[in-house]
mmCIF file of C-alpha atoms in Angstrom:
data_model
loop_
_atom_site.group_PDB
_atom_site.id
_atom_site.type_symbol
_atom_site.label_atom_id
_atom_site.label_comp_id
_atom_site.label_asym_id
_atom_site.label_seq_id
_atom_site.Cartn_x
_atom_site.Cartn_y
_atom_site.Cartn_z
ATOM 1 C CA UNK S 1330 140.478 23.612 77.090
ATOM 2 C CA UNK S 1331 138.587 26.166 78.129
ATOM 3 C CA UNK S 1332 136.238 27.215 74.763
ATOM 4 C CA UNK S 1333 136.305 31.156 74.343
ATOM 5 C CA UNK S 1334 135.655 31.068 70.461
ATOM 6 C CA UNK S 1335 133.978 29.125 67.792
ATOM 7 C CA UNK S 1336 133.421 29.887 64.015
ATOM 8 C CA UNK S 1337 130.926 27.619 62.448
ATOM 9 C CA UNK S 1338 130.825 25.754 59.318
ATOM 10 C CA UNK S 1339 128.631 27.145 56.380
ATOM 11 C CA UNK S 1340 126.214 24.075 56.823
ATOM 12 C CA UNK S 1341 125.701 24.761 60.120
ATOM 13 C CA UNK S 1342 124.925 28.500 59.470
ATOM 14 C CA UNK S 1343 122.481 27.582 56.841
ATOM 15 C CA UNK S 1344 120.626 25.178 59.568
ATOM 16 C CA UNK S 1345 120.409 28.230 62.219
ATOM 17 C CA UNK S 1346 119.029 30.518 59.371
ATOM 18 C CA UNK S 1347 116.300 27.590 58.576
ATOM 19 C CA UNK S 1348 115.846 27.831 62.431
ATOM 20 C CA UNK S 1349 115.091 31.225 62.667
ATOM 21 C CA UNK S 1350 112.604 31.071 59.725
ATOM 22 C CA UNK S 1351 111.051 28.198 61.124
ATOM 23 C CA UNK S 1352 110.815 29.219 64.850
ATOM 24 C CA UNK S 1353 110.193 32.912 64.143
ATOM 25 C CA UNK S 1354 113.112 32.913 66.540
ATOM 26 C CA UNK S 1355 115.317 36.799 65.554
ATOM 27 C CA UNK S 1356 118.215 36.176 67.653
ATOM 28 C CA UNK S 1357 121.541 33.765 67.128
ATOM 29 C CA UNK S 1358 122.034 33.988 71.140
ATOM 30 C CA UNK S 1359 118.514 31.978 71.728
ATOM 31 C CA UNK S 1360 119.134 29.481 69.285
ATOM 32 C CA UNK S 1361 122.890 28.919 70.265
ATOM 33 C CA UNK S 1362 121.641 28.400 73.995
ATOM 34 C CA UNK S 1363 118.917 26.060 73.648
ATOM 35 C CA UNK S 1364 121.354 23.650 70.917
ATOM 36 C CA UNK S 1365 123.886 24.088 73.623
ATOM 37 C CA UNK S 1366 121.579 23.037 76.714
ATOM 38 C CA UNK S 1367 120.201 19.935 74.067
ATOM 39 C CA UNK S 1368 123.811 18.874 73.497
ATOM 40 C CA UNK S 1369 124.372 18.738 77.240
ATOM 41 C CA UNK S 1370 121.453 16.626 77.846
ATOM 42 C CA UNK S 1371 122.201 13.831 75.330
ATOM 43 C CA UNK S 1372 123.720 11.138 77.037
ATOM 44 C CA UNK S 1373 126.083 10.587 73.916
ATOM 45 C CA UNK S 1374 129.156 11.729 73.645
ATOM 46 C CA UNK S 1375 129.498 14.532 70.592
ATOM 47 C CA UNK S 1376 131.252 12.638 67.816
ATOM 48 C CA UNK S 1377 134.817 13.773 67.146
ATOM 49 C CA UNK S 1378 135.374 14.896 63.575
ATOM 50 C CA UNK S 1379 136.825 18.412 62.140
ATOM 51 C CA UNK S 1380 134.645 21.298 61.574
ATOM 52 C CA UNK S 1381 134.995 23.076 58.305
ATOM 53 C CA UNK S 1382 134.926 26.647 59.655
ATOM 54 C CA UNK S 1383 134.572 28.083 56.322
ATOM 55 C CA UNK S 1384 131.336 30.656 57.120
ATOM 56 C CA UNK S 1385 131.547 34.068 58.606
ATOM 57 C CA UNK S 1386 129.895 33.595 61.450
ATOM 58 C CA UNK S 1387 131.965 33.709 64.611
ATOM 59 C CA UNK S 1388 130.657 33.312 68.168
ATOM 60 C CA UNK S 1389 132.167 33.929 71.647
ATOM 61 C CA UNK S 1390 131.092 32.541 74.720
ATOM 62 C CA UNK S 1391 129.061 35.534 75.679
ATOM 63 C CA UNK S 1392 126.786 34.606 73.008
ATOM 64 C CA UNK S 1393 125.703 31.324 74.725
ATOM 65 C CA UNK S 1394 125.719 32.835 78.248
ATOM 66 C CA UNK S 1395 124.606 36.283 78.149
ATOM 67 C CA UNK S 1396 124.583 38.203 81.812
ATOM 68 C CA UNK S 1397 126.515 35.139 82.922
ATOM 69 C CA UNK S 1398 129.564 36.214 81.030
ATOM 70 C CA UNK S 1399 129.838 38.897 83.511
ATOM 71 C CA UNK S 1400 130.223 36.115 86.415
ATOM 72 C CA UNK S 1401 132.512 33.908 83.928
ATOM 73 C CA UNK S 1402 135.015 36.561 83.375
ATOM 74 C CA UNK S 1403 135.000 37.917 87.236
ATOM 75 C CA UNK S 1404 135.720 34.549 88.544
ATOM 76 C CA UNK S 1405 137.490 32.509 85.640
ATOM 77 C CA UNK S 1406 141.125 32.796 86.394
ATOM 78 C CA UNK S 1407 140.192 32.087 90.289
ATOM 79 C CA UNK S 1408 138.745 29.167 90.074
ATOM 80 C CA UNK S 1409 141.007 27.940 87.300
ATOM 81 C CA UNK S 1410 143.940 28.558 89.857
ATOM 82 C CA UNK S 1411 142.043 26.849 92.706
ATOM 83 C CA UNK S 1412 141.323 24.036 90.215
ATOM 84 C CA UNK S 1413 144.995 23.983 90.093
ATOM 85 C CA UNK S 1414 146.056 24.033 93.330
ATOM 86 C CA UNK S 1415 144.048 21.121 94.313
ATOM 87 C CA UNK S 1416 144.625 18.827 91.083
ATOM 88 C CA UNK S 1417 148.183 19.697 90.365
ATOM 89 C CA UNK S 1418 147.654 19.458 86.708
ATOM 90 C CA UNK S 1419 146.861 22.691 84.489
ATOM 91 C CA UNK S 1420 145.220 20.805 81.791
ATOM 92 C CA UNK S 1421 142.591 18.849 84.483
ATOM 93 C CA UNK S 1422 142.222 22.391 85.888
ATOM 94 C CA UNK S 1423 140.971 23.484 82.758
ATOM 95 C CA UNK S 1424 138.590 20.730 82.146
ATOM 96 C CA UNK S 1425 137.286 21.309 85.687
ATOM 97 C CA UNK S 1426 137.245 24.986 85.569
ATOM 98 C CA UNK S 1427 134.761 24.818 82.272
ATOM 99 C CA UNK S 1428 132.414 21.841 83.942
ATOM 100 C CA UNK S 1429 132.315 23.810 86.893
ATOM 101 C CA UNK S 1430 130.930 26.849 84.847
ATOM 102 C CA UNK S 1431 128.856 24.829 82.791
ATOM 103 C CA UNK S 1432 127.013 23.285 85.778
ATOM 104 C CA UNK S 1433 126.549 26.861 87.186
ATOM 105 C CA UNK S 1434 125.071 27.931 83.780
ATOM 106 C CA UNK S 1435 122.971 24.970 83.735
ATOM 107 C CA UNK S 1436 121.107 25.641 86.973
ATOM 108 C CA UNK S 1437 121.862 29.610 87.536
ATOM 109 C CA UNK S 1438 118.438 30.439 87.340
ATOM 110 C CA UNK S 1439 117.702 28.470 90.974
ATOM 111 C CA UNK S 1440 120.853 29.214 92.208
ATOM 112 C CA UNK S 1441 120.918 31.742 95.372
ATOM 113 C CA UNK S 1442 123.469 34.783 93.781
ATOM 114 C CA UNK S 1443 125.020 35.923 96.987
ATOM 115 C CA UNK S 1444 126.466 32.241 97.052
ATOM 116 C CA UNK S 1445 127.706 31.779 93.984
ATOM 117 C CA UNK S 1446 131.574 32.482 94.280
ATOM 118 C CA UNK S 1447 131.591 30.152 97.407
ATOM 119 C CA UNK S 1448 129.747 27.355 95.218
ATOM 120 C CA UNK S 1449 132.000 27.866 92.472
ATOM 121 C CA UNK S 1450 135.156 27.749 94.583
ATOM 122 C CA UNK S 1451 133.939 24.728 96.720
ATOM 123 C CA UNK S 1452 132.489 22.494 93.324
ATOM 124 C CA UNK S 1453 135.956 23.169 91.211
ATOM 125 C CA UNK S 1454 137.798 22.104 94.730
ATOM 126 C CA UNK S 1455 135.925 19.312 94.958
ATOM 127 C CA UNK S 1456 136.160 17.797 91.438
ATOM 128 C CA UNK S 1457 139.972 18.619 91.727
ATOM 129 C CA UNK S 1458 140.070 16.748 94.754
ATOM 130 C CA UNK S 1459 138.223 13.888 92.925
ATOM 131 C CA UNK S 1460 140.354 13.474 90.317
ATOM 132 C CA UNK S 1461 143.577 13.599 92.733
ATOM 133 C CA UNK S 1462 142.144 10.643 95.002
ATOM 134 C CA UNK S 1463 141.597 8.477 91.474
ATOM 135 C CA UNK S 1464 144.333 9.281 90.263
ATOM 136 C CA UNK S 1465 146.857 8.923 93.278
ATOM 137 C CA UNK S 1466 148.396 12.339 92.576
ATOM 138 C CA UNK S 1467 149.661 14.888 94.863
ATOM 139 C CA UNK S 1468 148.598 18.409 95.912
ATOM 140 C CA UNK S 1469 151.491 19.825 94.863
ATOM 141 C CA UNK S 1470 153.334 18.218 91.995
ATOM 142 C CA UNK S 1471 157.086 18.694 91.951
ATOM 143 C CA UNK S 1472 159.144 18.901 88.389
ATOM 144 C CA UNK S 1473 162.452 17.939 88.843
ATOM 145 C CA UNK S 1474 163.733 19.218 85.999
ATOM 146 C CA UNK S 1475 162.438 22.619 87.042
ATOM 147 C CA UNK S 1476 164.684 25.707 87.912
ATOM 148 C CA UNK S 1477 163.934 29.276 87.972
ATOM 149 C CA UNK S 1478 165.817 31.543 86.259
ATOM 150 C CA UNK S 1479 166.666 33.383 89.733
ATOM 151 C CA UNK S 1480 168.073 29.773 90.654
ATOM 152 C CA UNK S 1481 170.112 29.369 87.557
ATOM 153 C CA UNK S 1482 171.882 32.375 88.006
ATOM 154 C CA UNK S 1483 172.540 31.515 91.519
ATOM 155 C CA UNK S 1484 174.019 28.470 90.851
ATOM 156 C CA UNK S 1485 175.879 29.854 87.755
ATOM 157 C CA UNK S 1486 177.432 32.465 89.780
ATOM 158 C CA UNK S 1487 178.882 30.406 92.443
ATOM 159 C CA UNK S 1488 181.048 26.975 92.020
ATOM 160 C CA UNK S 1489 180.096 24.172 93.968
ATOM 161 C CA UNK S 1490 181.841 20.791 94.730
ATOM 162 C CA UNK S 1491 180.602 17.717 93.805
ATOM 163 C CA UNK S 1492 180.078 16.848 97.509
ATOM 164 C CA UNK S 1493 178.463 20.592 98.435
ATOM 165 C CA UNK S 1494 176.017 20.358 95.562
ATOM 166 C CA UNK S 1495 174.790 16.971 96.384
ATOM 167 C CA UNK S 1496 174.243 18.225 100.210
ATOM 168 C CA UNK S 1497 172.747 20.936 98.815
ATOM 169 C CA UNK S 1498 170.175 18.987 96.035
ATOM 170 C CA UNK S 1499 169.614 17.185 99.372
ATOM 171 C CA UNK S 1500 168.505 19.515 101.621
ATOM 172 C CA UNK S 1501 166.303 21.195 99.304
ATOM 173 C CA UNK S 1502 164.609 17.800 98.777
ATOM 174 C CA UNK S 1503 163.844 17.252 102.475
ATOM 175 C CA UNK S 1504 162.459 20.768 102.521
ATOM 176 C CA UNK S 1505 160.208 19.923 99.527
ATOM 177 C CA UNK S 1506 158.999 16.821 101.455
ATOM 178 C CA UNK S 1507 158.606 18.488 104.521
ATOM 179 C CA UNK S 1508 156.440 21.366 102.689
ATOM 180 C CA UNK S 1509 154.049 18.096 101.461
ATOM 181 C CA UNK S 1510 153.803 16.562 104.534
ATOM 182 C CA UNK S 1511 152.939 20.135 106.203
ATOM 183 C CA UNK S 1512 150.205 20.350 103.807
ATOM 184 C CA UNK S 1513 149.104 16.747 103.238
ATOM 185 C CA UNK S 1514 148.795 16.101 107.338
ATOM 186 C CA UNK S 1515 146.854 19.715 107.724
ATOM 187 C CA UNK S 1516 144.061 18.617 105.384
ATOM 188 C CA UNK S 1517 143.762 15.547 107.034
ATOM 189 C CA UNK S 1518 143.530 17.253 110.458
ATOM 190 C CA UNK S 1519 140.770 20.026 109.521
ATOM 191 C CA UNK S 1520 140.115 20.622 105.730
ATOM 192 C CA UNK S 1521 139.057 24.498 106.591
ATOM 193 C CA UNK S 1522 142.393 25.027 108.129
ATOM 194 C CA UNK S 1523 143.715 23.974 104.764
ATOM 195 C CA UNK S 1524 141.473 26.165 102.372
ATOM 196 C CA UNK S 1525 142.154 29.115 104.318
ATOM 197 C CA UNK S 1526 146.213 28.719 104.190
ATOM 198 C CA UNK S 1527 145.928 27.553 100.745
ATOM 199 C CA UNK S 1528 143.829 30.881 99.155
ATOM 200 C CA UNK S 1529 145.581 33.042 101.509
ATOM 201 C CA UNK S 1530 149.170 32.191 101.733
ATOM 202 C CA UNK S 1531 149.352 30.029 98.839
ATOM 203 C CA UNK S 1532 147.721 31.593 96.115
ATOM 204 C CA UNK S 1533 148.307 35.124 97.824
ATOM 205 C CA UNK S 1534 144.484 36.143 97.653
ATOM 206 C CA UNK S 1535 142.905 38.909 99.700
ATOM 207 C CA UNK S 1536 141.741 37.941 102.984
ATOM 208 C CA UNK S 1537 138.032 39.217 101.988
ATOM 209 C CA UNK S 1538 138.153 37.525 98.700
ATOM 210 C CA UNK S 1539 139.312 34.198 100.223
ATOM 211 C CA UNK S 1540 136.249 34.452 103.298
ATOM 212 C CA UNK S 1541 133.965 35.027 100.185
ATOM 213 C CA UNK S 1542 134.891 32.158 98.219
ATOM 214 C CA UNK S 1543 134.506 29.642 101.537
ATOM 215 C CA UNK S 1544 131.426 31.415 102.489
ATOM 216 C CA UNK S 1545 132.172 32.606 105.877
ATOM 217 C CA UNK S 1546 132.744 35.725 107.658
ATOM 218 C CA UNK S 1547 135.928 37.587 107.903
ATOM 219 C CA UNK S 1548 136.556 37.131 111.475
ATOM 220 C CA UNK S 1549 136.218 33.409 110.696
ATOM 221 C CA UNK S 1550 138.868 33.281 108.290
ATOM 222 C CA UNK S 1551 141.363 35.090 110.805
ATOM 223 C CA UNK S 1552 140.749 32.262 113.534
ATOM 224 C CA UNK S 1553 140.881 29.708 111.160
ATOM 225 C CA UNK S 1554 144.388 31.240 109.790
ATOM 226 C CA UNK S 1555 145.136 31.438 113.747
ATOM 227 C CA UNK S 1556 144.462 28.098 114.747
ATOM 228 C CA UNK S 1557 146.394 26.481 111.114
ATOM 229 C CA UNK S 1558 149.371 27.935 111.993
ATOM 230 C CA UNK S 1559 149.515 27.525 115.621
ATOM 231 C CA UNK S 1560 149.154 23.985 114.600
ATOM 232 C CA UNK S 1561 151.911 23.945 112.128
ATOM 233 C CA UNK S 1562 154.152 25.671 114.341
ATOM 234 C CA UNK S 1563 153.507 23.169 117.326
ATOM 235 C CA UNK S 1564 153.830 19.770 114.942
ATOM 236 C CA UNK S 1565 156.659 21.114 112.843
ATOM 237 C CA UNK S 1566 158.111 24.149 114.248
ATOM 238 C CA UNK S 1567 161.466 22.820 115.043
ATOM 239 C CA UNK S 1568 161.812 20.885 112.127
ATOM 240 C CA UNK S 1569 161.137 23.403 109.960
ATOM 241 C CA UNK S 1570 163.655 26.023 111.634
ATOM 242 C CA UNK S 1571 166.005 22.967 111.705
ATOM 243 C CA UNK S 1572 165.830 22.430 107.940
ATOM 244 C CA UNK S 1573 166.075 26.291 107.215
ATOM 245 C CA UNK S 1574 168.796 27.858 109.672
ATOM 246 C CA UNK S 1575 171.982 28.736 108.047
ATOM 247 C CA UNK S 1576 175.199 26.825 109.162
#
């Protein structure tokens, strides 16, 4: 879960007030950043106990991040989508996104600012792939009970016999299996081809932005896309056309 806003208990607020008095630090955000970093440095996991949010002190992520928040707001949705694409789980993608930005925050001062977008994408992607490998998950998870509104209206508008419905479902299953096979084999063939195809065609990202995230020039991205599509057409072109032809 991505934390956006927290509300402190009266006890926590009192502790912060005493710390301000003892340390001479006037700003809440400085104390909160130190507290967050200290907590992250601890080996033990914080106790999972309910927090009585009964004070009037509420803090946003910006309180902890300062100018770092601009980077977070700029890339959070993009990194979440990338993490979901590679992991196949939205809840896992949320955790990966939060962990990725926390890692960036902790090493922000020593990082080359021009490489931040590429670093974020690579870190989130690797974390998602590690999750998928650990849990033997497929990149694109299929919910067998899912139908879009368009599909539902289409099916309701037409009357299929039991045999026709079975054949249609079987063909759709074969298409999905081929789609997964293409992407799985593409990743095994060339990971950079896979990243380029996923970012531009699956995530529908502008090519300039995709090149930035991959840390390459736009011309290099064009070359990767061309080679990937050529390989897919050569290896699966006949099979794909056969499954999508209209009888």
